[in-house]
C-alpha cells in the first residue's frame, strides 16, 4: 500500500477505518462544517481524497520514496493540523513537503524547513524540544498549533488555486474551533498569507477593507465579527518561509524567525 491505512497503529493517527472520507470539494465543506471538535476534524482531514492530482502525487512519492528513506514507511496521506488544542498562536504554512510531512505524518517534520521552524519555536518557548523528527517522537507544542493551507504534498511544492480552495474549509473550521483561545496567526510565506484571509473570514473574523501586503514582520489586527460567537480579536503576522532556499541564501536567519515568534508570544500574552 502506498499510504498508511487509517487506524493501523501509526503514532498519533487521528483516524480509524470508519472515519468518513471527502472525495470532492463539496464533501470537504460538509465534513469540515459538521466536525464538532478538533479530534473529529483532524481525523477527517487526514483521510481526504478530494484532489486527484494531490492524491496521486502523495501516494506515488510514498511508494517510490527518496533513496535515503528507502527503508521507511511513508505516511502518504493528508497531514492534519497538530499541536495544542487551545493555542494562543497558530502557525500556517503552505503545504507538507513530499519527503517531510508526507513521510513522517506531522506537519513541518522531517525536512530542513521544519528543522528551522521547530528550533525557533523551542528557543521562544513554544515547543518542548528543539527538533521534530517523526510522529510519536515526544515533541509537544506549548500554546501553539501548526497547520497548512493545503494538507497534501503538491508536485513541485505548488498547489493549484483549485486545490487551495478545495482545502480551505479544513483550515477555516480549524481556526473556528480554536477561536476561543487564539490571539495570533503567523503566516509562513506569501502563499500562506494569501490563503489565510478567506479562512479567517469564514471563521468569523472581520477583515480590513484593504489587506496589508505580505512582508516579514507585517502585522494586521482583525476583530471578531459580532455574530461569530466565542473568540477575540487576533493579530496576523507575516514571516518569510524558512525554506531551504531562503535559509541558504540568508534571506531568512534564525534571529529573524525568533524575532517573529517573540513578537507572537508578546501579542498572545
Short mmCIF file of N, CA and C in Angstrom, two decimals, residues 34-180:
data_model
loop_
_atom_site.label_atom_id
_atom_site.label_comp_id
_atom_site.label_asym_id
_atom_site.label_seq_id
_atom_site.Cartn_x
_atom_site.Cartn_y
_atom_site.Cartn_z
N UNK A 34 -19.38 19.97 9.75
CA UNK A 34 -20.05 19.10 10.73
C UNK A 34 -19.09 18.47 11.73
N UNK A 35 -17.82 18.89 11.70
CA UNK A 35 -16.86 18.41 12.70
C UNK A 35 -17.08 19.19 13.99
N UNK A 36 -17.43 18.50 15.06
CA UNK A 36 -17.78 19.17 16.32
C UNK A 36 -16.58 19.53 17.17
N UNK A 37 -15.44 18.89 16.95
CA UNK A 37 -14.25 19.18 17.75
C UNK A 37 -13.01 18.92 16.92
N UNK A 38 -11.85 19.30 17.47
CA UNK A 38 -10.60 19.15 16.73
C UNK A 38 -10.28 17.69 16.42
N UNK A 39 -10.56 16.80 17.35
CA UNK A 39 -10.26 15.40 17.12
C UNK A 39 -10.98 14.87 15.89
N UNK A 40 -12.26 15.19 15.79
CA UNK A 40 -13.04 14.75 14.64
C UNK A 40 -12.55 15.42 13.36
N UNK A 41 -12.23 16.71 13.46
CA UNK A 41 -11.79 17.45 12.28
C UNK A 41 -10.48 16.92 11.74
N UNK A 42 -9.46 16.75 12.59
CA UNK A 42 -8.16 16.31 12.07
C UNK A 42 -8.23 14.88 11.56
N UNK A 43 -9.10 14.06 12.12
CA UNK A 43 -9.27 12.71 11.59
C UNK A 43 -9.78 12.78 10.15
N UNK A 44 -10.76 13.64 9.93
CA UNK A 44 -11.32 13.78 8.58
C UNK A 44 -10.33 14.43 7.62
N UNK A 45 -9.57 15.39 8.10
CA UNK A 45 -8.52 15.97 7.27
C UNK A 45 -7.55 14.89 6.79
N UNK A 46 -7.21 13.98 7.67
CA UNK A 46 -6.12 13.04 7.41
C UNK A 46 -6.46 11.93 6.42
N UNK A 47 -7.72 11.84 6.01
CA UNK A 47 -8.10 10.81 5.03
C UNK A 47 -8.70 11.40 3.76
N UNK A 48 -8.63 12.72 3.61
CA UNK A 48 -9.25 13.40 2.47
C UNK A 48 -8.68 12.91 1.14
N UNK A 49 -9.56 12.77 0.15
CA UNK A 49 -9.15 12.37 -1.20
C UNK A 49 -9.83 13.27 -2.25
N UNK A 50 -10.01 14.53 -1.91
CA UNK A 50 -10.79 15.43 -2.75
C UNK A 50 -10.07 15.89 -4.01
N UNK A 51 -8.75 15.87 -4.02
CA UNK A 51 -7.98 16.42 -5.14
C UNK A 51 -7.17 15.31 -5.82
N UNK A 52 -7.63 14.80 -6.96
CA UNK A 52 -6.99 13.63 -7.59
C UNK A 52 -5.50 13.80 -7.85
N UNK A 53 -5.09 14.98 -8.30
CA UNK A 53 -3.67 15.19 -8.60
C UNK A 53 -2.83 15.06 -7.35
N UNK A 54 -3.31 15.62 -6.24
CA UNK A 54 -2.56 15.56 -4.98
C UNK A 54 -2.54 14.15 -4.41
N UNK A 55 -3.66 13.44 -4.51
CA UNK A 55 -3.71 12.06 -4.03
C UNK A 55 -2.71 11.20 -4.80
N UNK A 56 -2.72 11.35 -6.12
CA UNK A 56 -1.81 10.56 -6.94
C UNK A 56 -0.36 10.86 -6.60
N UNK A 57 -0.03 12.14 -6.43
CA UNK A 57 1.35 12.53 -6.16
C UNK A 57 1.82 12.08 -4.79
N UNK A 58 1.02 12.33 -3.75
CA UNK A 58 1.47 11.99 -2.40
C UNK A 58 1.67 10.47 -2.28
N UNK A 59 0.83 9.68 -2.95
CA UNK A 59 0.95 8.22 -2.85
C UNK A 59 2.07 7.70 -3.73
N UNK A 60 2.30 8.36 -4.86
CA UNK A 60 3.44 7.98 -5.70
C UNK A 60 4.76 8.22 -4.96
N UNK A 61 4.88 9.37 -4.30
CA UNK A 61 6.08 9.68 -3.53
C UNK A 61 6.26 8.66 -2.40
N UNK A 62 5.15 8.30 -1.75
CA UNK A 62 5.22 7.34 -0.65
C UNK A 62 5.62 5.95 -1.13
N UNK A 63 5.30 5.65 -2.38
CA UNK A 63 5.63 4.34 -2.93
C UNK A 63 7.06 4.29 -3.44
N UNK A 64 7.46 5.33 -4.18
CA UNK A 64 8.81 5.34 -4.78
C UNK A 64 9.87 5.69 -3.74
N UNK A 65 9.62 6.71 -2.92
CA UNK A 65 10.48 7.15 -1.82
C UNK A 65 11.80 7.75 -2.31
N UNK A 66 12.39 8.53 -1.46
CA UNK A 66 13.75 9.02 -1.69
C UNK A 66 14.72 7.94 -1.23
N UNK A 67 15.84 7.81 -1.92
CA UNK A 67 16.78 6.73 -1.62
C UNK A 67 17.20 6.73 -0.15
N UNK A 68 17.40 7.92 0.41
CA UNK A 68 17.86 7.99 1.81
C UNK A 68 16.80 7.53 2.81
N UNK A 69 15.54 7.43 2.36
CA UNK A 69 14.46 6.97 3.24
C UNK A 69 13.85 5.67 2.74
N UNK A 70 14.61 4.94 1.93
CA UNK A 70 14.06 3.76 1.26
C UNK A 70 13.55 2.70 2.24
N UNK A 71 14.14 2.65 3.43
CA UNK A 71 13.73 1.64 4.40
C UNK A 71 12.57 2.06 5.28
N UNK A 72 12.04 3.27 5.08
CA UNK A 72 10.97 3.79 5.92
C UNK A 72 9.60 3.63 5.26
N UNK A 73 8.59 3.51 6.09
CA UNK A 73 7.21 3.60 5.62
C UNK A 73 6.81 5.07 5.59
N UNK A 74 6.25 5.50 4.48
CA UNK A 74 5.77 6.88 4.35
C UNK A 74 4.30 6.96 4.78
N UNK A 75 3.97 8.07 5.42
CA UNK A 75 2.58 8.36 5.79
C UNK A 75 1.69 8.39 4.54
N UNK A 76 2.01 9.20 3.57
CA UNK A 76 1.33 9.19 2.29
C UNK A 76 -0.13 9.63 2.31
N UNK A 77 -0.51 10.39 3.33
CA UNK A 77 -1.88 10.89 3.46
C UNK A 77 -1.86 12.40 3.71
N UNK A 78 -3.01 13.06 3.71
CA UNK A 78 -3.01 14.47 4.12
C UNK A 78 -2.43 14.62 5.53
N UNK A 79 -1.73 15.71 5.74
CA UNK A 79 -1.10 15.96 7.04
C UNK A 79 -1.98 16.95 7.81
N UNK A 80 -2.61 16.52 8.89
CA UNK A 80 -3.57 17.38 9.59
C UNK A 80 -2.88 18.41 10.48
N UNK A 81 -3.67 19.37 10.95
CA UNK A 81 -3.16 20.32 11.93
C UNK A 81 -2.72 19.58 13.18
N UNK A 82 -1.73 20.17 13.88
CA UNK A 82 -1.15 19.47 15.03
C UNK A 82 -0.66 20.48 16.06
N UNK A 83 -0.81 20.10 17.33
CA UNK A 83 -0.29 20.95 18.41
C UNK A 83 -1.28 21.08 19.54
N UNK A 84 -1.21 22.21 20.23
CA UNK A 84 -2.06 22.48 21.38
C UNK A 84 -3.52 22.60 20.92
N UNK A 85 -4.43 21.98 21.66
CA UNK A 85 -5.86 22.08 21.32
C UNK A 85 -6.45 23.43 21.69
N UNK A 86 -5.76 24.19 22.54
CA UNK A 86 -6.19 25.54 22.90
C UNK A 86 -5.03 26.51 22.68
N UNK A 87 -4.66 26.70 21.43
CA UNK A 87 -3.46 27.50 21.14
C UNK A 87 -3.73 29.00 21.25
N UNK A 88 -2.73 29.71 21.70
CA UNK A 88 -2.75 31.17 21.61
C UNK A 88 -2.17 31.62 20.26
N UNK A 89 -1.32 30.76 19.68
CA UNK A 89 -0.64 31.07 18.42
C UNK A 89 -0.85 29.94 17.43
N UNK A 90 -1.30 30.29 16.23
CA UNK A 90 -1.45 29.32 15.14
C UNK A 90 -0.47 29.68 14.04
N UNK A 91 0.36 28.72 13.64
CA UNK A 91 1.33 28.91 12.57
C UNK A 91 0.79 28.20 11.33
N UNK A 92 0.69 28.94 10.22
CA UNK A 92 0.14 28.37 8.99
C UNK A 92 1.21 28.40 7.91
N UNK A 93 1.47 27.23 7.33
CA UNK A 93 2.42 27.12 6.23
C UNK A 93 1.72 26.85 4.92
N UNK A 94 2.51 26.55 3.90
CA UNK A 94 1.97 26.31 2.56
C UNK A 94 1.37 24.91 2.46
N UNK A 95 2.22 23.89 2.54
CA UNK A 95 1.79 22.50 2.36
C UNK A 95 2.89 21.59 2.88
N UNK A 96 2.58 20.32 3.16
CA UNK A 96 3.63 19.40 3.60
C UNK A 96 4.68 19.17 2.52
N UNK A 97 5.89 18.90 2.94
CA UNK A 97 6.95 18.54 2.00
C UNK A 97 6.81 17.07 1.60
N UNK A 98 7.15 16.77 0.37
CA UNK A 98 6.98 15.41 -0.15
C UNK A 98 7.70 14.36 0.70
N UNK A 99 8.92 14.69 1.14
CA UNK A 99 9.70 13.75 1.94
C UNK A 99 9.83 14.22 3.39
N UNK A 100 9.02 15.22 3.76
CA UNK A 100 8.94 15.70 5.14
C UNK A 100 7.66 15.21 5.77
N UNK A 101 6.65 16.09 5.84
CA UNK A 101 5.38 15.70 6.45
C UNK A 101 4.71 14.55 5.75
N UNK A 102 4.84 14.44 4.44
CA UNK A 102 4.25 13.32 3.71
C UNK A 102 4.88 11.99 4.09
N UNK A 103 6.10 12.06 4.61
CA UNK A 103 6.79 10.85 5.09
C UNK A 103 6.53 10.60 6.57
N UNK A 104 6.60 11.65 7.38
CA UNK A 104 6.57 11.48 8.83
C UNK A 104 5.17 11.53 9.45
N UNK A 105 4.22 12.11 8.72
CA UNK A 105 2.86 12.21 9.25
C UNK A 105 2.63 13.39 10.16
N UNK A 106 3.60 14.30 10.25
CA UNK A 106 3.43 15.50 11.05
C UNK A 106 3.91 16.71 10.26
N UNK A 107 3.15 17.77 10.32
CA UNK A 107 3.46 18.96 9.55
C UNK A 107 4.80 19.56 9.97
N UNK A 108 5.58 20.03 8.99
CA UNK A 108 6.90 20.63 9.20
C UNK A 108 7.84 19.69 9.97
N UNK A 109 7.74 18.42 9.70
CA UNK A 109 8.57 17.45 10.42
C UNK A 109 9.31 16.54 9.44
N UNK A 110 10.64 16.47 9.62
CA UNK A 110 11.45 15.60 8.78
C UNK A 110 12.06 16.29 7.58
N UNK A 111 12.07 17.63 7.56
CA UNK A 111 12.71 18.35 6.46
C UNK A 111 13.43 19.58 7.01
N UNK A 112 14.21 20.23 6.16
CA UNK A 112 15.05 21.35 6.60
C UNK A 112 14.21 22.53 7.10
N UNK A 113 13.10 22.81 6.42
CA UNK A 113 12.24 23.91 6.87
C UNK A 113 11.74 23.67 8.27
N UNK A 114 11.32 22.44 8.53
CA UNK A 114 10.86 22.09 9.86
C UNK A 114 11.95 22.19 10.90
N UNK A 115 13.18 21.82 10.53
CA UNK A 115 14.29 21.95 11.47
C UNK A 115 14.44 23.39 11.94
N UNK A 116 14.37 24.32 10.99
CA UNK A 116 14.48 25.73 11.34
C UNK A 116 13.29 26.20 12.16
N UNK A 117 12.09 25.79 11.75
CA UNK A 117 10.89 26.24 12.45
C UNK A 117 10.85 25.75 13.89
N UNK A 118 11.05 24.46 14.10
CA UNK A 118 10.94 23.92 15.45
C UNK A 118 12.06 24.41 16.36
N UNK A 119 13.23 24.64 15.81
CA UNK A 119 14.31 25.19 16.62
C UNK A 119 13.92 26.58 17.13
N UNK A 120 13.29 27.37 16.28
CA UNK A 120 12.86 28.71 16.69
C UNK A 120 11.72 28.63 17.70
N UNK A 121 10.77 27.74 17.46
CA UNK A 121 9.67 27.57 18.42
C UNK A 121 10.20 27.14 19.79
N UNK A 122 11.21 26.30 19.78
CA UNK A 122 11.83 25.87 21.04
C UNK A 122 12.52 27.04 21.74
N UNK A 123 13.29 27.82 21.01
CA UNK A 123 14.01 28.94 21.61
C UNK A 123 13.07 30.00 22.17
N UNK A 124 11.87 30.11 21.61
CA UNK A 124 10.92 31.12 22.06
C UNK A 124 9.85 30.56 22.99
N UNK A 125 10.06 29.33 23.47
CA UNK A 125 9.18 28.76 24.48
C UNK A 125 7.90 28.15 23.98
N UNK A 126 7.80 27.88 22.68
CA UNK A 126 6.57 27.37 22.10
C UNK A 126 6.64 25.88 21.76
N UNK A 127 7.79 25.27 21.94
CA UNK A 127 7.95 23.83 21.69
C UNK A 127 8.75 23.22 22.82
N UNK A 128 8.42 21.98 23.16
CA UNK A 128 9.08 21.31 24.28
C UNK A 128 10.48 20.82 23.92
N UNK A 129 10.73 20.56 22.64
CA UNK A 129 12.02 20.05 22.19
C UNK A 129 12.50 20.85 20.98
N UNK A 130 13.79 20.78 20.72
CA UNK A 130 14.39 21.58 19.66
C UNK A 130 14.15 21.01 18.27
N UNK A 131 13.89 19.71 18.20
CA UNK A 131 13.72 19.06 16.90
C UNK A 131 12.40 18.32 16.84
N UNK A 132 11.90 18.16 15.62
CA UNK A 132 10.71 17.35 15.36
C UNK A 132 11.08 16.38 14.25
N UNK A 133 11.16 15.10 14.59
CA UNK A 133 11.71 14.11 13.68
C UNK A 133 10.64 13.24 13.05
N UNK A 134 9.66 12.84 13.86
CA UNK A 134 8.65 11.89 13.39
C UNK A 134 7.47 11.92 14.35
N UNK A 135 6.30 11.62 13.86
CA UNK A 135 5.14 11.49 14.75
C UNK A 135 5.46 10.48 15.85
N UNK A 136 5.15 10.84 17.08
CA UNK A 136 5.42 9.94 18.20
C UNK A 136 6.80 10.10 18.79
N UNK A 137 7.52 11.18 18.43
CA UNK A 137 8.88 11.37 18.94
C UNK A 137 8.93 12.10 20.28
N UNK A 138 7.77 12.43 20.85
CA UNK A 138 7.73 13.11 22.14
C UNK A 138 7.65 14.62 22.05
N UNK A 139 7.76 15.17 20.87
CA UNK A 139 7.66 16.61 20.70
C UNK A 139 6.26 17.10 21.09
N UNK A 140 6.19 18.27 21.71
CA UNK A 140 4.91 18.91 22.05
C UNK A 140 5.01 20.40 21.75
N UNK A 141 3.91 20.98 21.31
CA UNK A 141 3.84 22.43 21.18
C UNK A 141 3.16 23.00 22.42
N UNK A 142 3.63 24.16 22.84
CA UNK A 142 3.20 24.76 24.10
C UNK A 142 2.46 26.06 23.80
N UNK A 143 1.14 26.01 23.82
CA UNK A 143 0.35 27.18 23.49
C UNK A 143 0.37 27.53 22.02
N UNK A 144 0.76 26.59 21.18
CA UNK A 144 0.87 26.83 19.75
C UNK A 144 0.32 25.64 18.97
N UNK A 145 -0.02 25.91 17.73
CA UNK A 145 -0.52 24.88 16.83
C UNK A 145 0.01 25.19 15.43
N UNK A 146 0.24 24.14 14.63
CA UNK A 146 0.77 24.31 13.28
C UNK A 146 -0.17 23.62 12.30
N UNK A 147 -0.44 24.29 11.19
CA UNK A 147 -1.30 23.74 10.15
C UNK A 147 -0.80 24.22 8.80
N UNK A 148 -1.38 23.69 7.73
CA UNK A 148 -1.00 24.10 6.38
C UNK A 148 -2.24 24.53 5.61
N UNK A 149 -2.03 25.46 4.68
CA UNK A 149 -3.13 25.91 3.84
C UNK A 149 -3.63 24.79 2.94
N UNK A 150 -2.71 23.94 2.49
CA UNK A 150 -3.03 22.74 1.71
C UNK A 150 -2.47 21.55 2.45
N UNK A 151 -3.29 20.54 2.67
CA UNK A 151 -2.90 19.45 3.57
C UNK A 151 -2.11 18.32 2.91
N UNK A 152 -2.04 18.31 1.59
CA UNK A 152 -1.30 17.26 0.88
C UNK A 152 -0.05 17.84 0.23
N UNK A 153 0.99 17.04 0.13
CA UNK A 153 2.20 17.47 -0.57
C UNK A 153 1.89 17.63 -2.05
N UNK A 154 2.15 18.81 -2.63
CA UNK A 154 1.86 19.03 -4.06
C UNK A 154 3.09 18.83 -4.94
N UNK A 155 2.91 18.44 -6.19
CA UNK A 155 4.05 18.36 -7.12
C UNK A 155 4.73 19.71 -7.24
N UNK A 156 6.04 19.69 -7.17
CA UNK A 156 6.79 20.93 -7.28
C UNK A 156 6.54 21.91 -6.17
N UNK A 157 5.93 21.45 -5.10
CA UNK A 157 5.58 22.31 -3.96
C UNK A 157 4.66 23.46 -4.39
N UNK A 158 3.83 23.22 -5.43
CA UNK A 158 2.96 24.26 -5.97
C UNK A 158 1.54 23.74 -6.15
N UNK A 159 0.68 23.92 -5.15
CA UNK A 159 -0.73 23.56 -5.33
C UNK A 159 -1.40 24.52 -6.29
N UNK A 160 -2.42 24.05 -6.97
CA UNK A 160 -3.17 24.91 -7.88
C UNK A 160 -4.18 25.74 -7.07
N UNK A 161 -4.68 26.83 -7.64
CA UNK A 161 -5.74 27.59 -6.96
C UNK A 161 -6.95 26.73 -6.61
N UNK A 162 -7.33 25.81 -7.49
CA UNK A 162 -8.47 24.94 -7.19
C UNK A 162 -8.18 24.04 -5.99
N UNK A 163 -6.97 23.52 -5.91
CA UNK A 163 -6.60 22.68 -4.76
C UNK A 163 -6.57 23.49 -3.47
N UNK A 164 -6.05 24.70 -3.54
CA UNK A 164 -6.05 25.59 -2.37
C UNK A 164 -7.48 25.85 -1.90
N UNK A 165 -8.36 26.14 -2.85
CA UNK A 165 -9.75 26.46 -2.48
C UNK A 165 -10.49 25.24 -1.95
N UNK A 166 -10.19 24.07 -2.50
CA UNK A 166 -10.84 22.85 -2.01
C UNK A 166 -10.45 22.56 -0.57
N UNK A 167 -9.23 22.91 -0.20
CA UNK A 167 -8.72 22.63 1.15
C UNK A 167 -9.12 23.70 2.16
N UNK A 168 -9.59 24.85 1.68
CA UNK A 168 -9.90 25.98 2.56
C UNK A 168 -10.83 25.64 3.72
N UNK A 169 -11.91 24.88 3.51
CA UNK A 169 -12.81 24.61 4.65
C UNK A 169 -12.14 23.89 5.82
N UNK A 170 -11.12 23.06 5.55
CA UNK A 170 -10.42 22.40 6.65
C UNK A 170 -9.74 23.43 7.54
N UNK A 171 -9.05 24.41 6.93
CA UNK A 171 -8.36 25.43 7.70
C UNK A 171 -9.35 26.35 8.40
N UNK A 172 -10.41 26.77 7.69
CA UNK A 172 -11.38 27.68 8.29
C UNK A 172 -12.04 27.05 9.52
N UNK A 173 -12.38 25.79 9.43
CA UNK A 173 -13.02 25.12 10.58
C UNK A 173 -12.03 24.96 11.73
N UNK A 174 -10.78 24.69 11.41
CA UNK A 174 -9.77 24.55 12.46
C UNK A 174 -9.60 25.87 13.21
N UNK A 175 -9.56 26.97 12.46
CA UNK A 175 -9.45 28.28 13.10
C UNK A 175 -10.67 28.55 13.98
N UNK A 176 -11.86 28.25 13.48
CA UNK A 176 -13.07 28.50 14.27
C UNK A 176 -13.07 27.67 15.56
N UNK A 177 -12.60 26.45 15.50
CA UNK A 177 -12.62 25.58 16.68
C UNK A 177 -11.61 26.00 17.74
N UNK A 178 -10.60 26.79 17.37
CA UNK A 178 -9.62 27.25 18.36
C UNK A 178 -9.78 28.75 18.66
N UNK A 179 -10.84 29.36 18.14
CA UNK A 179 -11.01 30.82 18.23
C UNK A 179 -11.06 31.33 19.67
N UNK A 180 -11.59 30.53 20.57
CA UNK A 180 -11.75 31.00 21.95
C UNK A 180 -10.42 31.32 22.60
#
